[in-house]
XYZ file of C-alpha atoms in Angstrom:
770
model
C -31.031 0.491 28.986
C -28.615 2.750 27.170
C -26.477 4.970 29.366
C -27.176 8.623 28.718
C -24.054 10.604 27.890
C -24.238 14.167 29.138
C -21.604 15.198 26.585
C -23.553 13.693 23.727
C -26.936 15.047 24.782
C -25.916 18.456 26.109
C -22.900 19.443 24.033
C -22.891 17.304 20.912
C -26.590 17.262 19.993
C -26.877 20.980 19.074
C -23.567 20.793 17.209
C -24.896 17.720 15.369
C -27.973 19.592 14.171
C -25.898 22.665 13.260
C -23.400 20.556 11.312
C -26.173 18.982 9.234
C -26.682 22.351 7.609
C -23.019 23.295 7.357
C -20.869 20.322 6.430
C -21.015 19.184 2.802
C -23.333 16.295 2.055
C -22.024 13.506 -0.145
C -23.677 13.016 -3.496
C -23.994 9.476 -4.829
C -21.143 10.023 -7.295
C -18.925 11.542 -4.576
C -19.646 8.641 -2.255
C -18.802 6.110 -4.978
C -15.602 7.972 -5.878
C -14.506 8.060 -2.242
C -15.370 4.416 -1.651
C -13.498 3.421 -4.830
C -10.068 4.330 -3.505
C -8.237 4.429 -0.229
C -5.746 6.679 1.521
C -2.059 6.240 2.123
C 0.691 8.813 2.661
C -1.802 11.560 1.813
C -3.630 10.788 5.068
C -0.388 11.186 7.032
C 0.185 14.597 5.452
C -3.428 15.663 6.005
C -3.170 14.631 9.642
C -0.535 17.316 10.197
C 2.083 15.220 11.996
C 3.463 12.487 9.704
C 5.600 9.688 11.078
C 8.666 9.981 8.880
C 9.914 6.528 9.824
C 6.922 5.075 7.971
C 8.014 6.858 4.793
C 11.672 5.968 5.119
C 10.993 2.324 5.969
C 9.099 1.761 2.724
C 10.999 -0.530 0.349
C 12.608 1.393 -2.509
C 11.159 1.132 -5.999
C 13.226 -1.476 -7.843
C 12.778 -3.463 -11.043
C 12.490 -7.214 -10.637
C 14.937 -9.339 -12.651
C 12.284 -10.227 -15.242
C 11.298 -6.554 -15.571
C 14.920 -5.492 -16.023
C 15.394 -8.188 -18.651
C 12.333 -6.874 -20.472
C 13.757 -3.344 -20.358
C 17.113 -4.500 -21.683
C 15.576 -6.726 -24.366
C 12.136 -6.085 -25.897
C 11.916 -2.423 -24.835
C 15.321 -1.616 -26.282
C 14.442 -3.478 -29.495
C 11.105 -1.683 -29.822
C 12.720 1.728 -29.373
C 15.209 0.918 -32.136
C 12.268 0.203 -34.485
C 10.751 3.639 -34.011
C 11.403 6.809 -35.982
C 9.198 9.480 -34.461
C 9.619 11.857 -37.387
C 8.348 9.245 -39.857
C 5.599 8.159 -37.466
C 4.368 11.737 -37.052
C 4.774 13.292 -40.472
C 4.869 10.447 -42.987
C 3.097 7.247 -41.957
C 0.923 8.810 -39.192
C 1.094 5.483 -37.383
C 3.542 3.058 -35.837
C 5.198 0.840 -38.438
C 3.449 -2.549 -38.948
C 6.456 -4.403 -37.563
C 6.211 -2.369 -34.340
C 2.528 -3.291 -33.921
C 3.418 -6.950 -34.423
C 6.312 -6.692 -31.984
C 4.105 -5.039 -29.340
C 1.606 -7.891 -29.555
C 4.101 -10.727 -29.811
C 6.024 -9.509 -26.755
C 2.900 -8.853 -24.659
C 3.379 -5.113 -24.215
C -0.428 -4.898 -24.053
C -0.472 -7.412 -21.194
C 2.038 -5.933 -18.770
C -0.467 -5.719 -15.923
C -2.253 -9.000 -16.692
C -1.185 -11.815 -14.336
C 1.029 -14.556 -15.698
C -1.631 -17.178 -15.018
C -3.749 -15.438 -17.640
C -0.918 -15.158 -20.136
C 0.319 -11.669 -19.241
C 3.630 -10.403 -17.897
C 2.389 -9.659 -14.372
C 4.570 -6.578 -13.970
C 4.574 -4.378 -10.894
C 3.325 -0.805 -11.079
C 6.938 0.360 -11.119
C 7.878 -2.103 -13.864
C 4.922 -0.963 -15.948
C 5.849 2.679 -15.368
C 9.499 2.208 -16.318
C 8.567 0.538 -19.609
C 6.234 3.386 -20.531
C 8.808 5.972 -19.469
C 11.597 4.560 -21.623
C 9.419 4.162 -24.729
C 8.219 7.762 -24.256
C 11.804 9.047 -24.448
C 11.823 7.631 -27.983
C 8.227 8.247 -29.098
C 5.306 9.575 -27.072
C 2.847 8.114 -29.588
C 4.353 4.655 -29.171
C 4.321 5.009 -25.376
C 0.633 5.939 -25.372
C -0.117 2.976 -27.629
C 1.622 0.623 -25.194
C 0.278 2.187 -22.011
C -3.456 2.488 -22.744
C -4.262 -1.263 -22.641
C -2.470 -1.347 -19.277
C -4.196 1.748 -17.935
C -7.879 2.680 -17.856
C -9.466 0.010 -19.996
C -11.102 -3.381 -20.182
C -8.040 -5.293 -18.956
C -7.776 -3.655 -15.554
C -11.543 -3.585 -15.070
C -11.856 -7.296 -15.898
C -8.983 -8.126 -13.553
C -10.600 -6.273 -10.659
C -14.304 -6.713 -11.260
C -14.818 -9.320 -13.981
C -16.410 -12.705 -13.537
C -14.169 -15.756 -13.654
C -15.521 -16.604 -17.091
C -14.650 -13.093 -18.328
C -11.141 -13.366 -16.914
C -10.585 -16.785 -18.472
C -11.817 -15.689 -21.900
C -10.687 -12.088 -22.299
C -7.439 -11.700 -20.345
C -5.352 -14.178 -22.389
C -6.648 -12.626 -25.621
C -5.820 -9.118 -24.399
C -2.394 -10.212 -23.164
C -1.210 -11.626 -26.494
C -2.773 -8.978 -28.696
C -5.514 -11.066 -30.268
C -7.862 -8.401 -28.889
C -6.992 -4.711 -29.020
C -8.888 -2.837 -26.293
C -10.156 0.696 -25.965
C -12.394 2.297 -23.399
C -15.266 4.631 -24.242
C -15.947 7.078 -21.415
C -15.886 10.635 -22.766
C -18.928 11.894 -24.678
C -19.456 15.252 -26.382
C -21.934 16.144 -23.635
C -19.931 14.654 -20.768
C -16.237 15.306 -20.275
C -15.203 15.916 -16.687
C -18.837 15.450 -15.615
C -19.242 11.790 -16.536
C -22.626 11.725 -14.811
C -23.933 13.974 -17.598
C -23.450 11.308 -20.264
C -26.501 10.538 -22.383
C -25.137 7.205 -23.625
C -27.779 4.701 -22.639
C -28.419 1.011 -22.303
C -31.862 -0.483 -21.826
C -32.381 -3.971 -20.436
C -34.250 -5.965 -23.084
C -34.501 -9.290 -24.825
C -32.753 -9.802 -28.120
C -30.926 -12.180 -30.398
C -27.330 -13.119 -29.661
C -25.614 -15.733 -31.795
C -28.984 -16.995 -32.983
C -30.586 -17.320 -29.560
C -32.952 -15.028 -27.693
C -31.333 -13.923 -24.447
C -31.703 -11.208 -21.834
C -29.286 -8.361 -22.481
C -28.842 -4.641 -23.054
C -29.700 -2.539 -26.100
C -27.141 0.253 -26.389
C -27.005 3.676 -28.029
C -23.912 5.845 -27.587
C -21.606 8.485 -28.993
C -18.037 8.600 -27.664
C -14.999 10.630 -28.708
C -11.312 11.057 -27.861
C -11.071 7.265 -27.546
C -7.439 6.138 -27.659
C -7.000 2.968 -29.746
C -10.643 3.419 -30.736
C -9.962 3.314 -34.509
C -8.240 -0.085 -34.258
C -9.859 -1.704 -31.229
C -11.555 -5.070 -31.472
C -13.281 -4.822 -28.094
C -14.619 -1.603 -26.637
C -15.094 -1.125 -22.935
C -18.140 1.102 -22.703
C -19.542 3.268 -19.910
C -23.244 4.074 -20.161
C -26.321 4.738 -18.055
C -28.380 1.597 -17.656
C -32.182 1.639 -17.397
C -34.587 -1.224 -16.760
C -38.059 0.177 -17.561
C -39.670 -3.281 -17.721
C -38.050 -4.365 -14.432
C -36.463 -7.424 -15.994
C -33.624 -7.322 -13.453
C -35.447 -6.053 -10.384
C -37.310 -3.114 -8.909
C -34.898 -0.355 -9.945
C -35.618 1.443 -13.193
C -32.626 3.812 -13.310
C -29.785 1.479 -12.426
C -26.903 3.895 -13.027
C -23.559 3.980 -14.782
C -22.541 0.524 -15.943
C -19.522 -0.827 -17.833
C -19.688 -3.489 -20.520
C -17.555 -5.143 -23.202
C -18.673 -4.521 -26.772
C -17.027 -6.425 -29.651
C -16.612 -3.875 -32.426
C -17.584 -6.253 -35.237
C -21.208 -6.689 -34.167
C -24.112 -4.909 -35.929
C -24.695 -1.279 -35.016
C -21.130 -0.389 -33.970
C -19.673 2.488 -35.993
C -15.978 3.371 -35.817
C -15.306 6.980 -36.823
C -12.357 8.568 -38.535
C -9.237 9.393 -36.570
C -8.572 12.352 -34.320
C -5.084 13.843 -34.455
C -4.326 14.939 -30.855
C -1.789 17.786 -31.119
C -0.117 15.873 -33.981
C 0.501 12.871 -31.766
C -0.277 9.931 -34.002
C -1.398 7.294 -31.545
C -4.703 5.859 -32.729
C -7.555 7.976 -31.380
C -11.041 8.716 -32.616
C -14.821 8.709 -32.086
C -17.276 5.852 -32.238
C -21.016 5.351 -32.125
C -23.494 2.597 -31.463
C -27.094 2.410 -32.677
C -29.350 -0.294 -31.242
C -26.397 -2.491 -30.412
C -27.484 -5.579 -28.517
C -25.194 -7.439 -26.100
C -26.000 -10.208 -23.608
C -25.816 -9.602 -19.875
C -22.651 -11.676 -19.565
C -20.756 -8.912 -21.422
C -21.448 -6.513 -18.555
C -18.161 -6.323 -16.645
C -18.720 -8.341 -13.502
C -21.996 -9.714 -14.816
C -25.464 -8.799 -13.659
C -24.296 -8.482 -10.049
C -22.165 -5.457 -11.058
C -24.795 -3.403 -12.890
C -24.819 0.199 -11.691
C -21.267 -0.009 -10.308
C -19.558 1.539 -13.320
C -18.660 4.836 -11.696
C -17.017 3.061 -8.771
C -15.129 0.825 -11.208
C -13.884 3.795 -13.199
C -12.756 5.748 -10.158
C -10.821 2.701 -8.971
C -9.200 2.092 -12.351
C -8.249 5.737 -12.921
C -5.456 5.318 -10.388
C -3.387 3.542 -13.054
C -3.630 6.291 -15.645
C -3.240 9.104 -13.164
C -0.724 7.470 -10.861
C 1.379 5.411 -13.281
C 1.074 6.189 -16.974
C 0.815 9.974 -17.133
C 3.530 10.541 -14.490
C 5.696 8.110 -16.492
C 5.182 10.227 -19.618
C 5.968 13.354 -17.598
C 9.072 11.776 -16.107
C 10.189 10.747 -19.585
C 9.863 14.272 -20.978
C 11.647 15.737 -17.955
C 14.579 13.282 -18.082
C 14.825 13.574 -21.877
C 14.820 17.378 -21.599
C 17.521 17.225 -18.919
C 19.753 15.017 -21.072
C 19.333 16.894 -24.342
C 19.217 20.437 -22.968
C 22.242 19.969 -20.725
C 24.181 18.445 -23.621
C 23.092 21.135 -26.082
C 23.907 23.926 -23.616
C 27.431 22.521 -23.313
C 27.919 22.059 -27.071
C 26.358 25.295 -28.311
C 28.523 28.396 -27.932
C 27.758 32.083 -28.094
C 30.249 34.895 -27.447
C 32.945 32.243 -27.149
C 31.276 30.462 -24.202
C 28.969 27.439 -23.911
C 25.474 28.866 -23.496
C 25.113 26.779 -20.327
C 27.561 29.151 -18.621
C 25.197 32.129 -18.951
C 23.197 32.588 -15.759
C 19.933 33.169 -17.612
C 20.317 29.750 -19.207
C 21.489 28.233 -15.921
C 18.243 29.283 -14.282
C 16.355 27.213 -16.868
C 18.769 24.279 -16.638
C 18.373 24.176 -12.861
C 14.594 24.194 -13.178
C 14.778 21.323 -15.666
C 17.110 19.307 -13.449
C 15.197 20.014 -10.240
C 11.818 19.138 -11.696
C 13.182 15.970 -13.297
C 14.451 14.901 -9.861
C 11.163 15.865 -8.185
C 8.823 14.182 -10.685
C 10.717 10.930 -10.580
C 10.879 10.902 -6.795
C 7.112 11.330 -6.470
C 6.517 8.853 -9.290
C 8.580 6.182 -7.552
C 6.867 6.823 -4.224
C 3.444 6.440 -5.839
C 4.447 3.167 -7.477
C 5.579 1.865 -4.070
C 2.107 2.550 -2.680
C 0.352 0.975 -5.654
C 2.565 -2.102 -5.459
C 1.657 -2.453 -1.777
C -1.987 -2.757 -2.813
C -3.182 0.796 -2.189
C -5.535 2.594 -4.575
C -4.985 6.197 -3.448
C -7.318 8.290 -5.570
C -6.232 11.617 -4.045
C -2.536 10.858 -4.598
C -3.282 9.778 -8.170
C -5.009 13.098 -8.814
C -2.064 14.986 -7.317
C 0.373 13.002 -9.448
C -1.572 13.516 -12.647
C -1.903 17.270 -12.248
C 1.441 17.914 -10.549
C 3.577 15.803 -12.868
C 2.018 17.061 -16.106
C 2.179 20.708 -15.016
C 5.857 20.310 -14.168
C 6.365 18.574 -17.508
C 4.968 21.676 -19.180
C 7.468 23.883 -17.336
C 10.396 21.595 -18.133
C 9.636 21.207 -21.834
C 9.032 24.945 -22.246
C 12.396 25.642 -20.599
C 14.079 23.090 -22.862
C 12.530 24.751 -25.902
C 13.741 28.174 -24.746
C 17.314 26.996 -24.271
C 17.395 25.240 -27.635
C 15.879 28.240 -29.413
C 15.605 27.818 -33.177
C 17.048 24.308 -32.981
C 13.791 23.108 -31.421
C 11.494 25.337 -33.480
C 12.429 24.093 -36.947
C 10.699 20.794 -37.617
C 12.491 17.849 -39.148
C 14.307 14.626 -38.241
C 16.948 16.645 -36.361
C 14.345 18.169 -34.013
C 14.231 15.776 -31.068
C 12.141 18.062 -28.807
C 9.169 18.846 -31.033
C 7.258 15.676 -30.214
C 7.546 16.246 -26.466
C 6.436 19.859 -26.867
C 3.375 18.902 -28.902
C 2.498 16.173 -26.400
C 2.278 18.551 -23.428
C -1.390 19.572 -23.870
C -2.404 15.935 -24.291
C -1.070 15.039 -20.837
C -2.552 18.194 -19.331
C -6.021 17.438 -20.716
C -6.632 13.688 -20.516
C -7.758 11.613 -17.509
C -9.350 14.682 -15.915
C -8.371 18.163 -17.069
C -5.858 19.786 -14.741
C -7.991 22.856 -14.068
C -10.756 20.795 -12.497
C -8.374 18.280 -10.952
C -6.634 21.115 -9.107
C -9.673 23.170 -8.157
C -12.169 20.431 -7.338
C -10.599 17.031 -6.859
C -7.332 17.183 -4.922
C -8.503 19.106 -1.869
C -12.238 18.617 -2.405
C -11.886 14.858 -2.320
C -8.819 14.887 -0.085
C -10.531 16.909 2.637
C -13.182 14.224 2.938
C -11.133 11.110 2.240
C -7.732 11.904 3.763
C -8.817 13.929 6.806
C -8.631 11.697 9.902
C -12.188 12.435 11.087
C -14.210 14.424 8.558
C -15.518 11.462 6.575
C -16.708 9.750 9.758
C -18.536 12.940 10.742
C -20.184 13.310 7.322
C -21.286 9.668 7.287
C -22.704 10.086 10.796
C -24.656 13.151 9.693
C -26.125 11.160 6.803
C -27.095 8.165 8.948
C -30.821 7.419 8.652
C -31.021 6.333 12.306
C -30.702 9.664 14.174
C -29.694 8.043 17.475
C -26.992 5.957 15.846
C -25.836 8.939 13.807
C -25.565 11.113 16.918
C -23.491 8.491 18.712
C -21.128 8.128 15.754
C -20.867 11.900 15.361
C -20.191 12.362 19.084
C -17.264 9.957 18.934
C -15.756 11.413 15.716
C -16.380 15.072 16.592
C -14.587 15.105 19.926
C -11.664 13.207 18.474
C -11.614 15.875 15.780
C -11.610 18.626 18.410
C -8.676 17.045 20.253
C -6.835 16.580 16.970
C -7.467 20.188 15.937
C -6.189 21.559 19.248
C -3.082 19.405 19.094
C -2.443 20.364 15.472
C -3.032 24.047 16.216
C -0.443 23.995 18.996
C 2.004 22.189 16.722
C 1.438 24.650 13.898
C 1.965 27.642 16.186
C 5.063 26.302 17.964
C 6.713 25.003 14.795
C 6.063 28.223 12.928
C 7.352 30.490 15.675
C 10.472 28.356 16.093
C 10.970 28.102 12.306
C 10.498 24.345 12.478
C 13.026 23.666 15.229
C 10.348 22.134 17.468
C 9.207 19.700 14.771
C 10.416 16.085 14.990
C 12.852 14.845 12.359
C 14.587 11.527 11.684
C 18.328 11.071 11.484
C 18.642 11.869 7.784
C 22.048 13.456 7.426
C 22.093 16.782 5.591
C 18.366 16.466 4.878
C 17.264 16.496 8.517
C 16.355 20.175 8.492
C 14.024 19.611 5.567
C 11.986 17.137 7.629
C 11.580 19.770 10.342
C 10.233 22.229 7.804
C 7.927 19.571 6.370
C 6.614 18.973 9.882
C 6.002 22.691 10.201
C 4.109 22.975 6.931
C 2.019 19.805 7.367
C 0.751 21.141 10.710
C 0.094 24.551 9.142
C -1.851 22.954 6.303
C -3.903 20.754 8.640
C -4.978 23.542 10.978
C -5.720 25.910 8.077
C -7.886 23.242 6.433
C -9.806 22.713 9.685
C -10.432 26.440 10.094
C -11.608 26.743 6.485
C -13.995 23.807 6.935
C -15.270 25.253 10.217
C -15.911 28.732 8.839
C -17.101 27.800 5.343
C -18.591 24.326 5.729
C -20.187 23.068 2.530
C -19.573 26.432 0.872
C -15.893 25.480 0.593
C -16.818 23.128 -2.272
C -17.776 26.173 -4.338
C -14.697 28.217 -3.424
C -12.624 26.688 -6.180
C -9.776 29.202 -5.993
C -9.351 28.537 -2.288
C -9.686 24.803 -2.851
C -7.077 24.984 -5.612
C -4.598 26.687 -3.285
C -5.165 24.045 -0.622
C -4.616 21.433 -3.315
C -1.336 23.099 -4.275
C -0.058 22.904 -0.702
C -1.031 19.253 -0.311
C 0.525 18.400 -3.685
C 3.771 20.161 -2.819
C 3.976 18.251 0.461
C 3.518 14.967 -1.387
C 6.034 15.716 -4.141
C 8.576 16.871 -1.555
C 8.019 13.624 0.357
C 8.913 11.803 -2.839
C 12.109 13.826 -3.221
C 13.153 13.054 0.357
C 12.404 9.365 -0.157
C 14.463 9.349 -3.356
C 17.407 11.009 -1.598
C 17.274 8.327 1.079
C 16.828 5.389 -1.314
C 19.745 6.473 -3.495
C 22.101 6.491 -0.532
C 22.095 10.190 0.457
C 24.461 11.075 -2.372
C 26.242 14.326 -1.510
C 26.630 15.178 -5.176
C 22.833 15.041 -5.576
C 22.160 17.319 -2.618
C 21.867 20.519 -4.715
C 18.946 18.902 -6.558
C 17.204 17.980 -3.314
C 17.805 21.460 -1.874
C 16.481 23.105 -5.049
C 13.316 20.996 -4.826
C 12.746 21.663 -1.136
C 13.402 25.405 -1.293
C 11.189 25.800 -4.365
C 8.418 23.777 -2.727
C 8.606 25.654 0.573
C 8.346 28.987 -1.245
C 5.251 27.761 -3.078
C 3.666 26.495 0.137
C 4.170 29.804 1.963
C 2.851 31.774 -1.023
C -0.319 29.641 -1.198
C -0.902 29.824 2.552
C -0.509 33.602 2.394
C -3.090 33.727 -0.420
C -5.489 31.537 1.570
C -5.236 33.776 4.634
C -5.854 36.864 2.492
C -8.903 35.368 0.784
C -10.748 33.553 3.557
C -14.225 35.123 3.744
C -13.860 35.248 7.520
C -11.202 37.960 7.816
C -10.677 37.359 11.546
C -9.907 33.687 10.936
C -7.445 34.664 8.230
C -5.735 37.179 10.507
C -5.419 34.694 13.369
C -4.019 32.009 11.063
C -1.480 34.437 9.644
C -0.415 35.450 13.156
C 0.052 31.816 14.172
C 1.626 30.428 10.998
C 3.251 33.263 9.040
C 3.832 35.915 11.705
C 6.506 37.649 9.599
C 4.817 36.963 6.297
C 6.180 34.632 3.594
C 9.929 34.324 4.133
C 10.878 31.638 1.647
C 12.278 32.978 -1.615
C 13.209 29.757 -3.359
C 16.677 28.377 -4.067
C 19.683 30.672 -3.935
C 21.690 31.566 -7.015
C 24.492 29.331 -5.732
C 22.208 26.285 -5.615
C 20.753 27.203 -9.002
C 24.218 27.306 -10.567
C 25.160 24.011 -8.906
C 22.069 22.269 -10.309
C 22.721 23.662 -13.777
C 26.333 22.491 -13.687
C 25.153 18.946 -12.988
C 23.682 18.827 -16.504
C 26.795 20.235 -18.164
C 29.325 17.653 -16.977
C 29.359 13.835 -17.034
C 28.839 12.449 -13.543
C 27.021 9.681 -11.654
C 24.456 12.320 -10.604
C 23.731 13.165 -14.223
C 23.493 9.474 -15.034
C 20.958 8.927 -12.245
C 18.903 11.890 -13.397
C 18.671 10.744 -17.027
C 18.679 6.976 -16.490
C 16.802 4.873 -19.056
C 16.537 7.643 -21.638
C 16.831 6.070 -25.084
C 19.629 7.691 -27.070
C 19.782 5.896 -30.406
C 22.610 5.443 -32.848
C 25.257 7.782 -34.205
C 23.147 8.429 -37.315
C 20.265 9.844 -35.258
C 19.787 13.294 -33.762
C 20.037 12.431 -30.057
C 22.906 10.020 -30.655
C 24.772 12.757 -32.545
C 24.110 15.208 -29.720
C 25.478 12.877 -27.056
C 28.506 12.089 -29.247
C 29.219 15.804 -29.675
C 28.777 16.368 -25.923
C 31.288 13.641 -25.122
C 33.784 14.991 -27.665
C 33.449 18.509 -26.256
C 34.130 17.185 -22.750
C 37.169 15.224 -23.935
C 38.653 18.162 -25.848
C 37.971 20.726 -23.127
C 41.462 20.362 -21.543
C 43.025 21.050 -24.942
C 40.988 24.238 -25.370
C 41.876 25.248 -21.817
C 45.600 24.780 -22.531
C 45.356 26.892 -25.688
C 43.460 29.661 -23.880
C 46.118 29.786 -21.178
C 48.739 30.293 -23.897
C 46.454 32.776 -25.680
C 46.653 30.733 -28.883
C 43.630 30.383 -31.127
C 45.157 29.074 -34.350
C 45.776 25.309 -34.294
C 48.621 25.526 -36.820
C 50.424 27.954 -34.559
C 49.763 25.641 -31.623
C 51.239 22.693 -33.514
C 54.306 24.739 -34.506
C 54.868 25.669 -30.873
C 54.329 22.056 -29.789
C 51.326 23.049 -27.638
C 49.180 20.323 -29.216
C 49.884 17.111 -31.028
C 48.531 16.162 -34.441
C 46.317 13.604 -32.714
C 44.843 16.345 -30.535
C 44.242 18.519 -33.600
C 42.344 15.622 -35.131
C 40.263 15.416 -31.958
C 39.515 19.154 -32.094
C 38.510 18.972 -35.745
C 36.272 15.952 -35.124
C 34.600 17.790 -32.241
C 33.968 20.845 -34.445
C 32.375 18.655 -37.109
C 30.206 17.005 -34.460
C 29.129 20.404 -33.110
C 28.273 21.636 -36.597
C 26.103 18.572 -37.178
C 24.263 19.115 -33.903
C 23.425 22.793 -34.401
C 22.265 22.166 -37.975
C 18.508 22.197 -38.629
C 16.402 20.677 -41.400
C 15.135 22.262 -44.580
C 12.861 20.951 -47.290
C 12.319 21.480 -50.984
C 8.958 23.127 -51.695
C 7.954 20.166 -53.838
C 8.630 17.761 -50.975
C 6.300 19.698 -48.693
C 3.627 20.104 -51.363
C 3.710 16.398 -52.086
C 2.089 15.527 -48.765
C -1.611 14.826 -49.029
C -3.464 17.690 -47.406
C -6.403 16.919 -45.104
C -9.798 18.256 -46.010
C -11.286 21.276 -44.301
C -13.935 21.018 -41.621
C -15.031 17.413 -41.223
C -18.610 16.818 -42.370
C -18.995 13.753 -40.169
C -21.870 13.502 -37.760
C -23.165 10.777 -35.452
C -25.672 8.303 -36.919
C -29.121 9.784 -37.478
C -30.524 7.967 -34.467
C -27.999 9.760 -32.245
C -27.955 13.189 -33.809
C -28.486 15.313 -36.878
C -27.096 14.048 -40.191
C -25.757 10.682 -41.253
C -22.409 8.976 -40.836
C -20.287 9.336 -43.972
C -18.267 6.167 -44.471
C -14.597 6.136 -45.268
C -12.206 3.227 -45.065
C -8.665 3.677 -43.851
C -5.731 1.248 -43.767
C -4.537 0.085 -40.344
C -2.234 -2.666 -39.105
C -5.387 -4.763 -38.641
C -6.834 -4.363 -42.134
C -9.419 -1.728 -42.926
C -11.794 -0.246 -40.396
C -15.034 1.553 -41.179
């Protein structure tokens, strides 16, 4: 006979029934998304009292010898093949030899295990390859990264049958098959559950035999590598009206492999995403029949497509897009710091003006921050975690910071970066910004719905257990599970509330911190803010319940705080892994002070906008009794960070490591050459200024400079003139380019929508596609 618990029956039971109407219920798609991933350092932050030794004991992100050899060899060779100006404005595609090189050197098989013919790279190795290529050409980086990100390869590796792995993975690894993945539909962007693409279980002919399979109809767009793919991974809603597979009629989202050369597949004309020329376009299918063994994972995996996709998205969000963001940030740091040293106004390098220094510091600080968080995420992925919340934070946080960095770089360069041409090395990064912001889940919805909305359920130490208990069909079992989780939650909330209050009122002095040299105080502040976040989240959940899901502005602010805590953790980890370099400390301090100011501002906004005004007032009294006090980095730290980009140093080298520069006949190579010459000749200029001599002939006559030094000065002036020059074009040269037609008349096939598909062939590295 079961022992009756007075706590459960007297105290917990009414709370259990109350909570059923208050706490958010999980939809099927939410449950699948949550079950698809796991938690990692995000759970430690959400718990309010992270164990910093766990973070610091993680192995640093390092390239393996084979990965470093690949970076030094094939990646360097590929970058030398690429001319982004020609790719963007002339050929509108990678050169044929680059496509061949990508396939021959298994760039499309970086994540595929060696036993299946791939390179078997780590997440960090994969990320570093993408990052370096992106410093040369974003379009080339996207081309290389997509087969290794969300796509058939990763899905087959994780969910495919052994036969699918044996057949498809070697062909994907060596480029015999070019993959794409069709997820986004005109009707279904962020809301994938709204897709109308459909598969119906039926019998049909496949290679001359009647087999059981799926008859597909779809319309997809924005599909990267779609125009040239030979196999399309396809997400669709599967139905079984004749119950050929079982009792279920609406089976759910399913993923399958569709060879693009079979009847009914239509490949549309190309999209041009913000003038990035990676292959991208729409496709359609009308009554396309495939056998069941082309469903990823086989018949046992039907209806599991949404879970598969949520699992696989971690690569795109956690690896590829942060790598692109890190590339743009490091490239902007290298070029903008060099240009600000070379370019003079009013007799001074523009980098010495404080208005410019503010931008330089923001570029340098964000480059340091993005890469720290990126490395930390790769460590987690390489340890086998699939942290969906962290991946969402990385996608949104890294791409938003990329936008800030590239905009600042454009502002400092001024007209140099506005005038298009081969000399404009920033234009491609600027045009690529909205692509990163939009793909793999638009940032607006990622911030307002996913990071905290999913994080509150998945990363909270007890909330998911409580929600699952509330949804348990067996009421007695559900009550027992809820009783256990709820009272643990209460104890946790009380402990966290005390921590938040004491750490706030002591300005973090009561928070634990590891022995971390000059950074120790930052850990105390992080302990303060994690506790403040945790208790504020609990109060919001208590007072709003399920309504919090619809308070997207509040949810977005919570997401901002959690994201800042994660990115700052990455910066602290980077500082530790790189040996606590004193020269790098201004960058770390800039990151921490900027992040702390953001956290206090968002907490202040949350307190002001909680519907329960009393709860907001009490939280403010406990956590921000004097109001927001953080104002961001001081002017002294800002100047110090800016100066790091203006002078050669190991710190600068670490910040811009693995940025491809190119030869002396290319724009970036010329810039770096001019920068180095300016640095070398600076002592000569300083000597002349001290003697108040401006004319070199006079200086030679007075023996203040040698003829060799004059030659150095003249060479530096020529180099500077070449750098600040911009391109111009003859009107005939511009008019000679073929102009695209006006509004495209193309429509889906008649079976899928109004109108008919107008055929047009276009040359590609793989022949002609229709």
